[in-house]
PDB file of C-alpha atoms in Angstrom:
ATOM      1  CA  MET U  65      47.195 118.602  83.410  1.00  0.00           C
ATOM      2  CA  ALA U  66      47.290 117.322  79.828  1.00  0.00           C
ATOM      3  CA  THR U  67      50.720 116.749  78.320  1.00  0.00           C
ATOM      4  CA  SER U  68      51.750 115.640  74.832  1.00  0.00           C
ATOM      5  CA  THR U  69      53.311 112.173  74.720  1.00  0.00           C
ATOM      6  CA  THR U  70      53.422 110.663  71.181  1.00  0.00           C
ATOM      7  CA  ALA U  71      51.808 110.594  67.733  1.00  0.00           C
ATOM      8  CA  CYS U  72      48.399 109.059  66.953  1.00  0.00           C
ATOM      9  CA  PRO U  73      48.634 105.688  65.107  1.00  0.00           C
ATOM     10  CA  GLU U  74      45.596 106.578  62.948  1.00  0.00           C
ATOM     11  CA  CYS U  75      46.041 110.206  61.826  1.00  0.00           C
ATOM     12  CA  GLU U  76      49.549 111.053  63.118  1.00  0.00           C
ATOM     13  CA  GLY U  77      47.934 113.711  65.275  1.00  0.00           C
ATOM     14  CA  ARG U  78      49.201 114.920  68.615  1.00  0.00           C
ATOM     15  CA  VAL U  79      48.396 112.577  71.500  1.00  0.00           C
ATOM     16  CA  TYR U  80      48.124 113.959  74.994  1.00  0.00           C
ATOM     17  CA  ALA U  81      47.784 112.231  78.337  1.00  0.00           C
ATOM     18  CA  ASP U  82      44.822 113.156  80.486  1.00  0.00           C
ATOM     19  CA  GLY U  83      44.708 111.179  83.677  1.00  0.00           C
ATOM     20  CA  ASP U  84      44.955 107.463  82.820  1.00  0.00           C
ATOM     21  CA  GLU U  85      43.926 107.990  79.186  1.00  0.00           C
ATOM     22  CA  ALA U  86      45.979 108.954  76.117  1.00  0.00           C
ATOM     23  CA  VAL U  87      43.748 110.764  73.582  1.00  0.00           C
ATOM     24  CA  CYS U  88      44.434 112.119  70.084  1.00  0.00           C
ATOM     25  CA  SER U  89      43.689 115.825  69.845  1.00  0.00           C
ATOM     26  CA  GLU U  90      42.827 115.585  66.132  1.00  0.00           C
ATOM     27  CA  CYS U  91      40.524 112.552  65.701  1.00  0.00           C
ATOM     28  CA  GLY U  92      39.677 111.843  69.335  1.00  0.00           C
ATOM     29  CA  LEU U  93      41.039 108.280  69.285  1.00  0.00           C
ATOM     30  CA  VAL U  94      41.683 106.853  72.757  1.00  0.00           C
ATOM     31  CA  VAL U  95      45.134 105.365  72.271  1.00  0.00           C
ATOM     32  CA  SER U  96      45.296 103.853  75.744  1.00  0.00           C
ATOM     33  CA  GLU U  97      42.973 103.967  78.687  1.00  0.00           C
ATOM     34  CA  ASP U  98      44.777 102.025  81.409  1.00  0.00           C
ATOM     35  CA  ARG U  99      48.074 102.844  83.013  1.00  0.00           C
ATOM     36  CA  ILE U 100      50.436  99.868  82.952  1.00  0.00           C
ATOM     37  CA  ASP U 101      52.061  99.026  86.244  1.00  0.00           C
ATOM     38  CA  HIS U 102      55.304  97.146  85.577  1.00  0.00           C
ATOM     39  CA  GLY U 103      55.938  96.484  89.260  1.00  0.00           C
ATOM     40  CA  PRO U 104      55.158  93.284  91.147  1.00  0.00           C
ATOM     41  CA  GLU U 105      51.583  92.420  92.022  1.00  0.00           C
ATOM     42  CA  TRP U 106      51.697  92.093  95.791  1.00  0.00           C
ATOM     43  CA  ARG U 107      48.106  91.282  96.672  1.00  0.00           C
ATOM     44  CA  SER U 108      47.377  87.793  98.018  1.00  0.00           C
ATOM     45  CA  PHE U 109      43.560  87.974  97.638  1.00  0.00           C
ATOM     46  CA  ALA U 110      43.311  86.255 101.027  1.00  0.00           C
ATOM     47  CA  ASP U 111      42.512  89.536 102.739  1.00  0.00           C
ATOM     48  CA  ASP U 112      42.968  93.256 102.176  1.00  0.00           C
ATOM     49  CA  ASP U 113      46.541  93.278 103.453  1.00  0.00           C
ATOM     50  CA  HIS U 114      49.547  93.170 101.144  1.00  0.00           C
ATOM     51  CA  ASP U 115      51.255  89.803 101.035  1.00  0.00           C
ATOM     52  CA  PRO U 116      54.391  89.282  98.888  1.00  0.00           C
ATOM     53  CA  ARG U 117      54.084  85.482  98.836  1.00  0.00           C
ATOM     54  CA  ARG U 118      52.366  85.355  95.452  1.00  0.00           C
ATOM     55  CA  THR U 119      55.048  87.174  93.504  1.00  0.00           C
ATOM     56  CA  GLY U 120      58.050  84.918  94.108  1.00  0.00           C
ATOM     57  CA  ALA U 121      61.657  86.004  93.775  1.00  0.00           C
ATOM     58  CA  PRO U 122      62.516  88.698  91.202  1.00  0.00           C
ATOM     59  CA  LEU U 123      64.389  87.920  88.005  1.00  0.00           C
ATOM     60  CA  THR U 124      68.132  88.138  88.396  1.00  0.00           C
ATOM     61  CA  ARG U 125      71.104  87.716  86.075  1.00  0.00           C
ATOM     62  CA  SER U 126      73.140  86.160  88.860  1.00  0.00           C
ATOM     63  CA  ARG U 127      71.365  82.813  88.401  1.00  0.00           C
ATOM     64  CA  HIS U 128      71.899  80.544  85.425  1.00  0.00           C
ATOM     65  CA  ASP U 129      68.128  80.274  84.911  1.00  0.00           C
ATOM     66  CA  ARG U 130      67.396  83.942  85.758  1.00  0.00           C
ATOM     67  CA  GLY U 131      65.676  82.686  88.929  1.00  0.00           C
ATOM     68  CA  LEU U 132      62.723  81.188  87.020  1.00  0.00           C
ATOM     69  CA  SER U 133      63.105  77.581  88.182  1.00  0.00           C
ATOM     70  CA  THR U 134      60.966  76.200  90.976  1.00  0.00           C
ATOM     71  CA  GLU U 135      62.062  74.448  94.130  1.00  0.00           C
ATOM     72  CA  ILE U 136      60.563  71.641  96.182  1.00  0.00           C
ATOM     73  CA  GLY U 137      60.126  72.967  99.671  1.00  0.00           C
ATOM     74  CA  HIS U 138      60.402  71.192 103.001  1.00  0.00           C
ATOM     75  CA  THR U 139      57.310  69.736 104.620  1.00  0.00           C
ATOM     76  CA  ARG U 140      56.650  68.180 108.002  1.00  0.00           C
ATOM     77  CA  VAL U 141      56.552  64.512 107.102  1.00  0.00           C
ATOM     78  CA  LYS U 142      58.202  61.501 108.701  1.00  0.00           C
ATOM     79  CA  GLY U 143      59.460  58.071 107.805  1.00  0.00           C
ATOM     80  CA  ARG U 144      59.273  56.812 104.237  1.00  0.00           C
ATOM     81  CA  LYS U 145      57.461  59.923 103.045  1.00  0.00           C
ATOM     82  CA  ARG U 146      60.271  62.123 104.288  1.00  0.00           C
ATOM     83  CA  ARG U 147      62.891  60.047 102.435  1.00  0.00           C
ATOM     84  CA  GLN U 148      60.757  60.153  99.297  1.00  0.00           C
ATOM     85  CA  TRP U 149      60.515  63.942  99.430  1.00  0.00           C
ATOM     86  CA  ALA U 150      64.277  64.225  99.990  1.00  0.00           C
ATOM     87  CA  ARG U 151      64.915  61.991  96.969  1.00  0.00           C
ATOM     88  CA  MET U 152      62.526  64.045  94.823  1.00  0.00           C
ATOM     89  CA  ARG U 153      64.201  67.266  95.945  1.00  0.00           C
ATOM     90  CA  ARG U 154      67.643  65.884  95.078  1.00  0.00           C
ATOM     91  CA  GLN U 155      66.565  64.694  91.637  1.00  0.00           C
ATOM     92  CA  HIS U 156      64.824  67.995  90.968  1.00  0.00           C
ATOM     93  CA  THR U 157      68.000  69.914  91.821  1.00  0.00           C
ATOM     94  CA  ARG U 158      70.043  67.739  89.472  1.00  0.00           C
ATOM     95  CA  ALA U 159      67.520  68.177  86.662  1.00  0.00           C
ATOM     96  CA  GLN U 160      67.879  71.965  86.803  1.00  0.00           C
ATOM     97  CA  ILE U 161      71.486  71.622  85.576  1.00  0.00           C
ATOM     98  CA  SER U 162      71.088  69.601  82.406  1.00  0.00           C
ATOM     99  CA  SER U 163      74.438  70.232  80.688  1.00  0.00           C
ATOM    100  CA  LYS U 164      78.090  70.928  81.370  1.00  0.00           C
ATOM    101  CA  ARG U 165      77.541  74.446  80.091  1.00  0.00           C
ATOM    102  CA  ASP U 166      74.929  75.106  82.786  1.00  0.00           C
ATOM    103  CA  ARG U 167      77.157  73.508  85.401  1.00  0.00           C
ATOM    104  CA  ASN U 168      80.049  75.806  84.467  1.00  0.00           C
ATOM    105  CA  LYS U 169      77.724  78.786  84.565  1.00  0.00           C
ATOM    106  CA  VAL U 170      76.408  77.832  88.001  1.00  0.00           C
ATOM    107  CA  TYR U 171      79.967  77.457  89.307  1.00  0.00           C
ATOM    108  CA  GLY U 172      81.078  80.746  87.757  1.00  0.00           C
ATOM    109  CA  PHE U 173      78.064  82.657  89.079  1.00  0.00           C
ATOM    110  CA  THR U 174      78.608  81.206  92.543  1.00  0.00           C
ATOM    111  CA  GLU U 175      82.225  82.389  92.484  1.00  0.00           C
ATOM    112  CA  ILE U 176      81.150  85.845  91.276  1.00  0.00           C
ATOM    113  CA  ARG U 177      78.606  86.176  94.075  1.00  0.00           C
ATOM    114  CA  ARG U 178      81.245  85.138  96.610  1.00  0.00           C
ATOM    115  CA  ILE U 179      83.813  87.657  95.334  1.00  0.00           C
ATOM    116  CA  VAL U 180      81.242  90.452  95.238  1.00  0.00           C
ATOM    117  CA  SER U 181      80.150  89.648  98.778  1.00  0.00           C
ATOM    118  CA  CYS U 182      83.727  89.555 100.119  1.00  0.00           C
ATOM    119  CA  ALA U 183      84.609  92.819  98.360  1.00  0.00           C
ATOM    120  CA  GLY U 184      81.446  94.578  99.581  1.00  0.00           C
ATOM    121  CA  LEU U 185      80.270  95.438  96.062  1.00  0.00           C
ATOM    122  CA  PRO U 186      76.638  96.239  95.103  1.00  0.00           C
ATOM    123  CA  ASP U 187      74.195  93.780  93.541  1.00  0.00           C
ATOM    124  CA  SER U 188      74.026  95.784  90.316  1.00  0.00           C
ATOM    125  CA  LEU U 189      77.732  95.164  89.775  1.00  0.00           C
ATOM    126  CA  ARG U 190      77.202  91.458  90.540  1.00  0.00           C
ATOM    127  CA  ASP U 191      74.549  91.197  87.811  1.00  0.00           C
ATOM    128  CA  ARG U 192      76.795  92.988  85.319  1.00  0.00           C
ATOM    129  CA  ALA U 193      79.665  90.629  86.102  1.00  0.00           C
ATOM    130  CA  CYS U 194      77.390  87.618  85.558  1.00  0.00           C
ATOM    131  CA  SER U 195      76.329  89.047  82.187  1.00  0.00           C
ATOM    132  CA  LEU U 196      79.995  89.437  81.208  1.00  0.00           C
ATOM    133  CA  PHE U 197      80.681  85.838  82.238  1.00  0.00           C
ATOM    134  CA  THR U 198      77.769  84.690  80.062  1.00  0.00           C
ATOM    135  CA  SER U 199      79.098  86.722  77.124  1.00  0.00           C
ATOM    136  CA  ALA U 200      82.517  85.119  77.549  1.00  0.00           C
ATOM    137  CA  GLN U 201      80.924  81.669  77.598  1.00  0.00           C
ATOM    138  CA  ASP U 202      78.854  82.437  74.491  1.00  0.00           C
ATOM    139  CA  ALA U 203      82.057  83.512  72.708  1.00  0.00           C
ATOM    140  CA  ASP U 204      83.649  80.160  73.662  1.00  0.00           C
ATOM    141  CA  LEU U 205      86.417  81.836  75.653  1.00  0.00           C
ATOM    142  CA  LEU U 206      86.204  79.490  78.636  1.00  0.00           C
ATOM    143  CA  ARG U 207      87.499  76.426  76.825  1.00  0.00           C
ATOM    144  CA  GLY U 208      90.796  75.348  78.342  1.00  0.00           C
ATOM    145  CA  ARG U 209      90.883  78.296  80.734  1.00  0.00           C
ATOM    146  CA  SER U 210      90.194  78.770  84.423  1.00  0.00           C
ATOM    147  CA  LEU U 211      86.566  79.369  85.407  1.00  0.00           C
ATOM    148  CA  GLU U 212      87.750  81.060  88.576  1.00  0.00           C
ATOM    149  CA  GLY U 213      89.912  83.392  86.498  1.00  0.00           C
ATOM    150  CA  PHE U 214      86.986  84.411  84.300  1.00  0.00           C
ATOM    151  CA  ALA U 215      84.769  84.952  87.344  1.00  0.00           C
ATOM    152  CA  ALA U 216      87.369  87.248  88.916  1.00  0.00           C
ATOM    153  CA  ALA U 217      88.001  88.989  85.579  1.00  0.00           C
ATOM    154  CA  ALA U 218      84.261  89.589  85.103  1.00  0.00           C
ATOM    155  CA  VAL U 219      84.074  91.285  88.509  1.00  0.00           C
ATOM    156  CA  TYR U 220      87.188  93.339  87.709  1.00  0.00           C
ATOM    157  CA  VAL U 221      85.765  94.468  84.359  1.00  0.00           C
ATOM    158  CA  ALA U 222      82.421  95.319  85.973  1.00  0.00           C
ATOM    159  CA  CYS U 223      84.292  97.468  88.508  1.00  0.00           C
ATOM    160  CA  ARG U 224      86.225  99.208  85.715  1.00  0.00           C
ATOM    161  CA  VAL U 225      83.081  99.931  83.702  1.00  0.00           C
ATOM    162  CA  ALA U 226      81.140 101.161  86.752  1.00  0.00           C
ATOM    163  CA  GLY U 227      84.016 103.346  87.944  1.00  0.00           C
ATOM    164  CA  VAL U 228      84.451 101.402  91.197  1.00  0.00           C
ATOM    165  CA  SER U 229      88.041 101.532  92.391  1.00  0.00           C
ATOM    166  CA  ARG U 230      89.224  97.970  92.941  1.00  0.00           C
ATOM    167  CA  THR U 231      92.687  96.753  92.066  1.00  0.00           C
ATOM    168  CA  ARG U 232      93.478  93.346  90.663  1.00  0.00           C
ATOM    169  CA  GLY U 233      95.373  92.479  93.815  1.00  0.00           C
ATOM    170  CA  GLU U 234      92.351  93.227  95.981  1.00  0.00           C
ATOM    171  CA  LEU U 235      90.103  90.993  93.896  1.00  0.00           C
ATOM    172  CA  VAL U 236      92.690  88.216  93.720  1.00  0.00           C
ATOM    173  CA  ALA U 237      92.865  88.260  97.516  1.00  0.00           C
ATOM    174  CA  ASP U 238      89.140  87.403  97.632  1.00  0.00           C
ATOM    175  CA  ALA U 239      89.058  85.094  94.593  1.00  0.00           C
ATOM    176  CA  LYS U 240      90.143  81.491  94.105  1.00  0.00           C
ATOM    177  CA  ALA U 241      92.097  82.502  90.993  1.00  0.00           C
ATOM    178  CA  ASP U 242      95.638  83.845  91.046  1.00  0.00           C
ATOM    179  CA  ALA U 243      96.893  86.998  89.353  1.00  0.00           C
ATOM    180  CA  ASP U 244      98.034  85.175  86.193  1.00  0.00           C
ATOM    181  CA  GLU U 245      94.624  83.516  85.686  1.00  0.00           C
ATOM    182  CA  LEU U 246      92.819  86.830  86.149  1.00  0.00           C
ATOM    183  CA  ARG U 247      95.168  88.579  83.713  1.00  0.00           C
ATOM    184  CA  ALA U 248      94.785  85.844  81.072  1.00  0.00           C
ATOM    185  CA  ALA U 249      90.999  85.918  81.353  1.00  0.00           C
ATOM    186  CA  PHE U 250      90.891  89.711  81.227  1.00  0.00           C
ATOM    187  CA  ASP U 251      93.128  89.811  78.141  1.00  0.00           C
ATOM    188  CA  ALA U 252      90.946  87.233  76.372  1.00  0.00           C
ATOM    189  CA  MET U 253      87.738  89.109  77.197  1.00  0.00           C
ATOM    190  CA  ASN U 254      89.216  92.458  76.216  1.00  0.00           C
ATOM    191  CA  ARG U 255      90.534  91.055  72.931  1.00  0.00           C
ATOM    192  CA  GLU U 256      87.459  89.087  71.841  1.00  0.00           C
ATOM    193  CA  LEU U 257      84.590  91.055  73.385  1.00  0.00           C
ATOM    194  CA  GLY U 258      85.901  94.571  72.893  1.00  0.00           C
ATOM    195  CA  LEU U 259      85.301  95.694  76.456  1.00  0.00           C
ATOM    196  CA  PRO U 260      84.446  99.368  77.009  1.00  0.00           C
ATOM    197  CA  VAL U 261      87.306  99.900  79.430  1.00  0.00           C
ATOM    198  CA  GLY U 262      89.894 102.632  79.173  1.00  0.00           C
ATOM    199  CA  PRO U 263      92.796 103.754  81.309  1.00  0.00           C
ATOM    200  CA  ILE U 264      91.963 104.011  84.996  1.00  0.00           C
ATOM    201  CA  ASP U 265      91.859 107.537  86.381  1.00  0.00           C
ATOM    202  CA  PRO U 266      93.980 107.678  89.569  1.00  0.00           C
ATOM    203  CA  VAL U 267      91.422 110.055  91.116  1.00  0.00           C
ATOM    204  CA  GLU U 268      89.098 107.070  91.596  1.00  0.00           C
ATOM    205  CA  TYR U 269      91.472 105.670  94.232  1.00  0.00           C
ATOM    206  CA  LEU U 270      92.060 108.839  96.233  1.00  0.00           C
ATOM    207  CA  PRO U 271      88.994 108.734  98.574  1.00  0.00           C
ATOM    208  CA  ARG U 272      89.443 105.066  99.504  1.00  0.00           C
ATOM    209  CA  PHE U 273      93.199 105.294  99.940  1.00  0.00           C
ATOM    210  CA  ALA U 274      92.824 108.434 102.060  1.00  0.00           C
ATOM    211  CA  THR U 275      90.287 106.693 104.300  1.00  0.00           C
ATOM    212  CA  GLU U 276      92.483 103.630 104.757  1.00  0.00           C
ATOM    213  CA  LEU U 277      95.497 105.820 105.582  1.00  0.00           C
ATOM    214  CA  GLY U 278      93.475 107.900 108.062  1.00  0.00           C
ATOM    215  CA  LEU U 279      94.020 111.177 106.186  1.00  0.00           C
ATOM    216  CA  ASP U 280      91.539 114.019 106.420  1.00  0.00           C
ATOM    217  CA  THR U 281      89.694 115.782 103.613  1.00  0.00           C
ATOM    218  CA  GLU U 282      92.211 118.631 103.444  1.00  0.00           C
ATOM    219  CA  VAL U 283      94.986 116.197 102.569  1.00  0.00           C
ATOM    220  CA  GLU U 284      92.755 114.507 100.006  1.00  0.00           C
ATOM    221  CA  ARG U 285      91.940 117.879  98.424  1.00  0.00           C
ATOM    222  CA  ALA U 286      95.641 118.727  98.210  1.00  0.00           C
ATOM    223  CA  ALA U 287      96.303 115.313  96.682  1.00  0.00           C
ATOM    224  CA  ARG U 288      93.730 116.086  93.972  1.00  0.00           C
ATOM    225  CA  GLU U 289      95.639 119.261  93.156  1.00  0.00           C
ATOM    226  CA  TYR U 290      98.869 117.275  92.895  1.00  0.00           C
ATOM    227  CA  LEU U 291      97.089 114.803  90.620  1.00  0.00           C
ATOM    228  CA  ASP U 292      95.731 117.558  88.374  1.00  0.00           C
ATOM    229  CA  ARG U 293      99.234 118.962  87.996  1.00  0.00           C
ATOM    230  CA  ALA U 294     100.681 115.510  87.313  1.00  0.00           C
ATOM    231  CA  ARG U 295      98.028 114.909  84.645  1.00  0.00           C
ATOM    232  CA  ASP U 296      98.757 118.257  82.977  1.00  0.00           C
ATOM    233  CA  GLU U 297     102.484 117.519  82.899  1.00  0.00           C
ATOM    234  CA  GLY U 298     101.940 113.999  81.555  1.00  0.00           C
ATOM    235  CA  LEU U 299     103.374 112.268  84.607  1.00  0.00           C
ATOM    236  CA  THR U 300     100.456 109.804  84.792  1.00  0.00           C
ATOM    237  CA  ASN U 301     101.095 108.373  81.307  1.00  0.00           C
ATOM    238  CA  GLY U 302     102.323 104.797  81.434  1.00  0.00           C
ATOM    239  CA  ARG U 303     102.309 104.648  85.232  1.00  0.00           C
ATOM    240  CA  ASN U 304     100.367 102.490  87.632  1.00  0.00           C
ATOM    241  CA  PRO U 305      97.311 104.597  88.598  1.00  0.00           C
ATOM    242  CA  CYS U 306      97.342 103.152  92.110  1.00  0.00           C
ATOM    243  CA  GLY U 307     100.961 104.192  92.559  1.00  0.00           C
ATOM    244  CA  VAL U 308     100.252 107.687  91.237  1.00  0.00           C
ATOM    245  CA  ALA U 309      97.295 108.143  93.595  1.00  0.00           C
ATOM    246  CA  ALA U 310      99.333 106.895  96.562  1.00  0.00           C
ATOM    247  CA  ALA U 311     102.239 109.189  95.636  1.00  0.00           C
ATOM    248  CA  CYS U 312      99.905 112.212  95.483  1.00  0.00           C
ATOM    249  CA  LEU U 313      98.475 111.358  98.890  1.00  0.00           C
ATOM    250  CA  TYR U 314     101.945 110.860 100.332  1.00  0.00           C
ATOM    251  CA  ALA U 315     103.120 114.201  98.939  1.00  0.00           C
ATOM    252  CA  ALA U 316     100.037 115.991 100.307  1.00  0.00           C
ATOM    253  CA  ALA U 317     100.491 114.290 103.692  1.00  0.00           C
ATOM    254  CA  ARG U 318     104.142 115.411 103.812  1.00  0.00           C
ATOM    255  CA  ASP U 319     103.083 118.992 103.132  1.00  0.00           C
ATOM    256  CA  ALA U 320     100.424 118.877 105.855  1.00  0.00           C
ATOM    257  CA  GLY U 321     102.672 117.143 108.366  1.00  0.00           C
ATOM    258  CA  ALA U 322     100.314 114.145 108.594  1.00  0.00           C
ATOM    259  CA  ASP U 323     101.477 110.746 109.764  1.00  0.00           C
ATOM    260  CA  CYS U 324     101.906 108.794 106.530  1.00  0.00           C
ATOM    261  CA  THR U 325     104.924 106.718 105.537  1.00  0.00           C
ATOM    262  CA  GLN U 326     105.923 105.519 102.090  1.00  0.00           C
ATOM    263  CA  ALA U 327     105.582 101.908 103.201  1.00  0.00           C
ATOM    264  CA  ALA U 328     102.016 102.452 104.455  1.00  0.00           C
ATOM    265  CA  ALA U 329     100.952 104.298 101.306  1.00  0.00           C
ATOM    266  CA  ALA U 330     102.527 101.626  99.089  1.00  0.00           C
ATOM    267  CA  GLU U 331     100.813  98.843 101.040  1.00  0.00           C
ATOM    268  CA  VAL U 332      97.390 100.473 100.687  1.00  0.00           C
ATOM    269  CA  ALA U 333      97.906 100.932  96.930  1.00  0.00           C
ATOM    270  CA  ASP U 334      99.276  97.387  96.517  1.00  0.00           C
ATOM    271  CA  VAL U 335     102.486  98.649  94.903  1.00  0.00           C
ATOM    272  CA  THR U 336     106.106  98.470  95.931  1.00  0.00           C
ATOM    273  CA  PRO U 337     107.734 101.377  97.802  1.00  0.00           C
ATOM    274  CA  VAL U 338     110.101 101.770  94.830  1.00  0.00           C
ATOM    275  CA  THR U 339     107.133 102.389  92.497  1.00  0.00           C
ATOM    276  CA  LEU U 340     105.640 104.934  94.884  1.00  0.00           C
ATOM    277  CA  ARG U 341     108.995 106.650  95.412  1.00  0.00           C
ATOM    278  CA  SER U 342     109.637 107.050  91.677  1.00  0.00           C
ATOM    279  CA  SER U 343     106.202 108.657  91.185  1.00  0.00           C
ATOM    280  CA  TYR U 344     106.781 110.882  94.209  1.00  0.00           C
ATOM    281  CA  VAL U 345     110.171 112.064  92.901  1.00  0.00           C
ATOM    282  CA  GLU U 346     108.667 112.904  89.501  1.00  0.00           C
ATOM    283  CA  LEU U 347     105.776 114.682  91.220  1.00  0.00           C
ATOM    284  CA  ARG U 348     107.984 116.871  93.403  1.00  0.00           C
ATOM    285  CA  GLY U 349     110.580 117.411  90.686  1.00  0.00           C
ATOM    286  CA  GLU U 350     113.344 116.318  93.013  1.00  0.00           C
TER     287      GLU U 350
END
């Protein structure tokens, strides 16, 4: 079936796609005749079977060189030849990192990959965090600051942008940086890079907190209703979103008679029981 796609470069006529060809309906110009396949070319040409060995690793932002550099593999040699190959491999690895800037980037990317792996986050979020780290380095924000802090802050910002509910305390538990280093790096990135992050919606934490507390879907649904009412009454303004979400779950669990204590809800949300209790009192109007 022929469908219109774009305008003709010669007569500005209507171009339609017919099979693998794109043809102008006015002058008959064949704009394109081959369909471009942007995927990897898997064929090895050794036989008719598909063999992925020719394509190599895909490009990735989680490597300082985007994964384009080559490596000297291991071969079955002995004696002096084996030592020579080991020396060549070592020198080749050193040559890939030619400056302090690349060395800092390699260290930061390694820390980001470790945090993402420990937190069970997807690879897409890892690549976004590495891009944020590169942007911070290009803006000269790393000078005199902790690389570990910027790595943790990049993961935290990537979680905020992607809508993945992770608190600073959870990321600090997996990172080598402490809370002060993460906060300083986040403030610098937010101030200089203009990050597209807004206030966190407490609803993002409800499903995970409910799962960790062992609460069923009915309690979670009731907690959403509490949260909607709290948002309408302005009770979420200026409050810790984790504490608000935990308070809504605790209130819903109390109504349903579920086994949930203030201490357990506060521990899951990484807030103090006093913070949870104050949100709970405001929520119930007590």
